[in-house]
Amino acid sequence: MEYSAFININLLPGEARKELETFYEFLLFKYKHFKHEKEDALEDRVKKFKKFADRHLIDLPADYKFDREEANER
């Protein structure tokens, strides 16, 4: 879901305009970088686990999903 908005920053005083631009750049950096990094880390962990299972001859179903609560039941 991508949204687009137009804000006329020319109506703001110079100091407020600069602050808004700085904040916008901060948000772009924070959320685009974090999202990409998080997805890559998850994919790496899944790949490592599957390699471990293959190496130790563990047969996993194709639709296998790890359930933390089931793993911690005694």
Short mmCIF file of N, CA and C in Angstrom, two decimals:
data_model
loop_
_atom_site.label_atom_id
_atom_site.label_comp_id
_atom_site.label_asym_id
_atom_site.label_seq_id
_atom_site.Cartn_x
_atom_site.Cartn_y
_atom_site.Cartn_z
N MET A 1 0.84 -1.17 0.00
CA MET A 1 0.00 0.00 0.00
C MET A 1 0.89 1.24 0.00
N GLU A 2 0.81 1.99 -1.05
CA GLU A 2 1.64 3.18 -1.14
C GLU A 2 0.73 4.41 -1.29
N TYR A 3 1.01 5.39 -0.47
CA TYR A 3 0.23 6.62 -0.48
C TYR A 3 1.10 7.78 -0.96
N SER A 4 0.46 8.77 -1.48
CA SER A 4 1.16 9.96 -1.90
C SER A 4 0.37 11.16 -1.40
N ALA A 5 1.08 12.16 -0.92
CA ALA A 5 0.40 13.36 -0.42
C ALA A 5 1.20 14.58 -0.85
N PHE A 6 0.51 15.68 -1.00
CA PHE A 6 1.17 16.93 -1.35
C PHE A 6 1.00 17.90 -0.19
N ILE A 7 2.10 18.42 0.28
CA ILE A 7 2.09 19.40 1.35
C ILE A 7 2.81 20.63 0.83
N ASN A 8 2.17 21.77 0.91
CA ASN A 8 2.78 23.00 0.45
C ASN A 8 3.64 23.57 1.58
N ILE A 9 4.92 23.20 1.59
CA ILE A 9 5.80 23.65 2.68
C ILE A 9 6.20 25.11 2.51
N ASN A 10 5.88 25.70 1.38
CA ASN A 10 6.20 27.11 1.18
C ASN A 10 5.36 28.02 2.07
N LEU A 11 4.28 27.49 2.62
CA LEU A 11 3.45 28.27 3.54
C LEU A 11 4.08 28.39 4.92
N LEU A 12 5.06 27.53 5.20
CA LEU A 12 5.71 27.52 6.52
C LEU A 12 6.88 28.49 6.55
N PRO A 13 7.24 28.98 7.75
CA PRO A 13 8.46 29.79 7.87
C PRO A 13 9.69 28.93 7.56
N GLY A 14 10.78 29.55 7.23
CA GLY A 14 12.00 28.85 6.83
C GLY A 14 12.49 27.83 7.84
N GLU A 15 12.46 28.17 9.12
CA GLU A 15 12.94 27.25 10.15
C GLU A 15 12.05 26.01 10.24
N ALA A 16 10.74 26.21 10.18
CA ALA A 16 9.81 25.08 10.23
C ALA A 16 9.97 24.20 8.99
N ARG A 17 10.20 24.82 7.84
CA ARG A 17 10.40 24.09 6.59
C ARG A 17 11.63 23.18 6.69
N LYS A 18 12.72 23.73 7.20
CA LYS A 18 13.96 22.95 7.35
C LYS A 18 13.76 21.79 8.33
N GLU A 19 13.06 22.05 9.43
CA GLU A 19 12.80 21.01 10.42
C GLU A 19 11.95 19.89 9.84
N LEU A 20 10.95 20.24 9.06
CA LEU A 20 10.09 19.24 8.42
C LEU A 20 10.88 18.40 7.42
N GLU A 21 11.74 19.01 6.64
CA GLU A 21 12.56 18.27 5.68
C GLU A 21 13.51 17.32 6.39
N THR A 22 14.11 17.78 7.47
CA THR A 22 15.03 16.94 8.24
C THR A 22 14.30 15.74 8.83
N PHE A 23 13.11 15.98 9.38
CA PHE A 23 12.33 14.90 9.97
C PHE A 23 11.90 13.88 8.91
N TYR A 24 11.51 14.38 7.73
CA TYR A 24 11.12 13.49 6.64
C TYR A 24 12.29 12.60 6.22
N GLU A 25 13.48 13.15 6.10
CA GLU A 25 14.67 12.37 5.75
C GLU A 25 14.96 11.32 6.82
N PHE A 26 14.79 11.70 8.08
CA PHE A 26 14.99 10.76 9.18
C PHE A 26 14.02 9.58 9.06
N LEU A 27 12.74 9.87 8.81
CA LEU A 27 11.76 8.79 8.69
C LEU A 27 12.07 7.87 7.52
N LEU A 28 12.46 8.43 6.39
CA LEU A 28 12.82 7.60 5.25
C LEU A 28 13.98 6.66 5.58
N PHE A 29 14.99 7.20 6.22
CA PHE A 29 16.15 6.38 6.58
C PHE A 29 15.77 5.30 7.58
N LYS A 30 15.05 5.68 8.61
CA LYS A 30 14.72 4.75 9.69
C LYS A 30 13.87 3.58 9.21
N TYR A 31 12.82 3.84 8.50
CA TYR A 31 11.89 2.77 8.17
C TYR A 31 12.24 2.00 6.91
N LYS A 32 12.82 2.58 5.92
CA LYS A 32 13.21 1.80 4.74
C LYS A 32 14.39 0.90 5.06
N HIS A 33 15.33 1.38 5.78
CA HIS A 33 16.52 0.60 6.14
C HIS A 33 16.13 -0.56 7.06
N PHE A 34 15.31 -0.30 8.06
CA PHE A 34 14.94 -1.31 9.04
C PHE A 34 14.14 -2.43 8.41
N LYS A 35 13.19 -2.11 7.58
CA LYS A 35 12.34 -3.11 6.97
C LYS A 35 13.17 -4.06 6.10
N HIS A 36 14.04 -3.52 5.28
CA HIS A 36 14.87 -4.33 4.40
C HIS A 36 15.78 -5.25 5.21
N GLU A 37 16.40 -4.71 6.24
CA GLU A 37 17.33 -5.47 7.07
C GLU A 37 16.60 -6.60 7.79
N LYS A 38 15.41 -6.34 8.29
CA LYS A 38 14.65 -7.33 9.04
C LYS A 38 14.25 -8.50 8.14
N GLU A 39 13.80 -8.22 6.92
CA GLU A 39 13.42 -9.27 6.00
C GLU A 39 14.61 -10.14 5.63
N ASP A 40 15.76 -9.54 5.40
CA ASP A 40 16.95 -10.29 5.05
C ASP A 40 17.37 -11.20 6.20
N ALA A 41 17.30 -10.72 7.43
CA ALA A 41 17.71 -11.52 8.58
C ALA A 41 16.79 -12.72 8.74
N LEU A 42 15.50 -12.55 8.55
CA LEU A 42 14.56 -13.65 8.67
C LEU A 42 14.83 -14.70 7.60
N GLU A 43 15.05 -14.28 6.37
CA GLU A 43 15.33 -15.22 5.29
C GLU A 43 16.61 -15.99 5.56
N ASP A 44 17.63 -15.32 6.09
CA ASP A 44 18.90 -15.99 6.40
C ASP A 44 18.71 -17.06 7.47
N ARG A 45 17.92 -16.75 8.50
CA ARG A 45 17.69 -17.73 9.57
C ARG A 45 16.95 -18.95 9.04
N VAL A 46 15.96 -18.72 8.18
CA VAL A 46 15.21 -19.84 7.62
C VAL A 46 16.13 -20.71 6.76
N LYS A 47 16.97 -20.08 5.95
CA LYS A 47 17.90 -20.84 5.11
C LYS A 47 18.88 -21.64 5.96
N LYS A 48 19.40 -21.02 7.01
CA LYS A 48 20.35 -21.73 7.88
C LYS A 48 19.71 -22.94 8.53
N PHE A 49 18.46 -22.77 9.00
CA PHE A 49 17.77 -23.89 9.63
C PHE A 49 17.54 -25.02 8.65
N LYS A 50 17.12 -24.68 7.43
CA LYS A 50 16.86 -25.72 6.44
C LYS A 50 18.15 -26.45 6.05
N LYS A 51 19.27 -25.73 5.97
CA LYS A 51 20.56 -26.38 5.69
C LYS A 51 20.94 -27.32 6.83
N PHE A 52 20.70 -26.89 8.07
CA PHE A 52 20.99 -27.74 9.23
C PHE A 52 20.15 -29.02 9.17
N ALA A 53 18.86 -28.86 8.85
CA ALA A 53 17.98 -30.03 8.77
C ALA A 53 18.43 -30.97 7.67
N ASP A 54 18.82 -30.44 6.53
CA ASP A 54 19.30 -31.29 5.43
C ASP A 54 20.58 -32.01 5.80
N ARG A 55 21.47 -31.32 6.48
CA ARG A 55 22.76 -31.90 6.86
C ARG A 55 22.58 -33.06 7.84
N HIS A 56 21.59 -32.97 8.70
CA HIS A 56 21.36 -33.99 9.71
C HIS A 56 20.24 -34.95 9.33
N LEU A 57 19.88 -34.95 8.06
CA LEU A 57 18.90 -35.87 7.51
C LEU A 57 17.55 -35.80 8.24
N ILE A 58 17.13 -34.61 8.56
CA ILE A 58 15.82 -34.40 9.18
C ILE A 58 14.83 -34.09 8.06
N ASP A 59 13.78 -34.89 7.99
CA ASP A 59 12.76 -34.67 6.97
C ASP A 59 11.72 -33.70 7.49
N LEU A 60 11.61 -32.57 6.83
CA LEU A 60 10.61 -31.57 7.19
C LEU A 60 9.55 -31.50 6.10
N PRO A 61 8.29 -31.37 6.49
CA PRO A 61 7.25 -31.18 5.47
C PRO A 61 7.50 -29.89 4.70
N ALA A 62 7.02 -29.81 3.48
CA ALA A 62 7.24 -28.62 2.65
C ALA A 62 6.62 -27.38 3.26
N ASP A 63 5.52 -27.55 3.99
CA ASP A 63 4.85 -26.40 4.59
C ASP A 63 5.18 -26.24 6.08
N TYR A 64 6.36 -26.70 6.50
CA TYR A 64 6.75 -26.65 7.91
C TYR A 64 6.86 -25.22 8.42
N LYS A 65 6.24 -24.98 9.59
CA LYS A 65 6.36 -23.69 10.26
C LYS A 65 6.67 -23.94 11.73
N PHE A 66 7.61 -23.20 12.25
CA PHE A 66 8.02 -23.35 13.64
C PHE A 66 7.00 -22.68 14.55
N ASP A 67 6.54 -23.42 15.58
CA ASP A 67 5.61 -22.87 16.56
C ASP A 67 6.31 -22.85 17.90
N ARG A 68 6.68 -21.68 18.35
CA ARG A 68 7.44 -21.52 19.58
C ARG A 68 6.71 -22.11 20.80
N GLU A 69 5.40 -21.93 20.87
CA GLU A 69 4.65 -22.42 22.03
C GLU A 69 4.66 -23.94 22.07
N GLU A 70 4.52 -24.61 20.93
CA GLU A 70 4.58 -26.06 20.91
C GLU A 70 5.97 -26.55 21.30
N ALA A 71 6.99 -25.88 20.89
CA ALA A 71 8.36 -26.29 21.20
C ALA A 71 8.64 -26.18 22.68
N ASN A 72 8.00 -25.26 23.36
CA ASN A 72 8.26 -25.05 24.79
C ASN A 72 7.34 -25.85 25.71
N GLU A 73 6.39 -26.60 25.16
CA GLU A 73 5.51 -27.42 26.00
C GLU A 73 6.31 -28.59 26.56
N ARG A 74 5.95 -28.98 27.77
CA ARG A 74 6.65 -30.13 28.40
C ARG A 74 5.68 -31.25 28.62
#
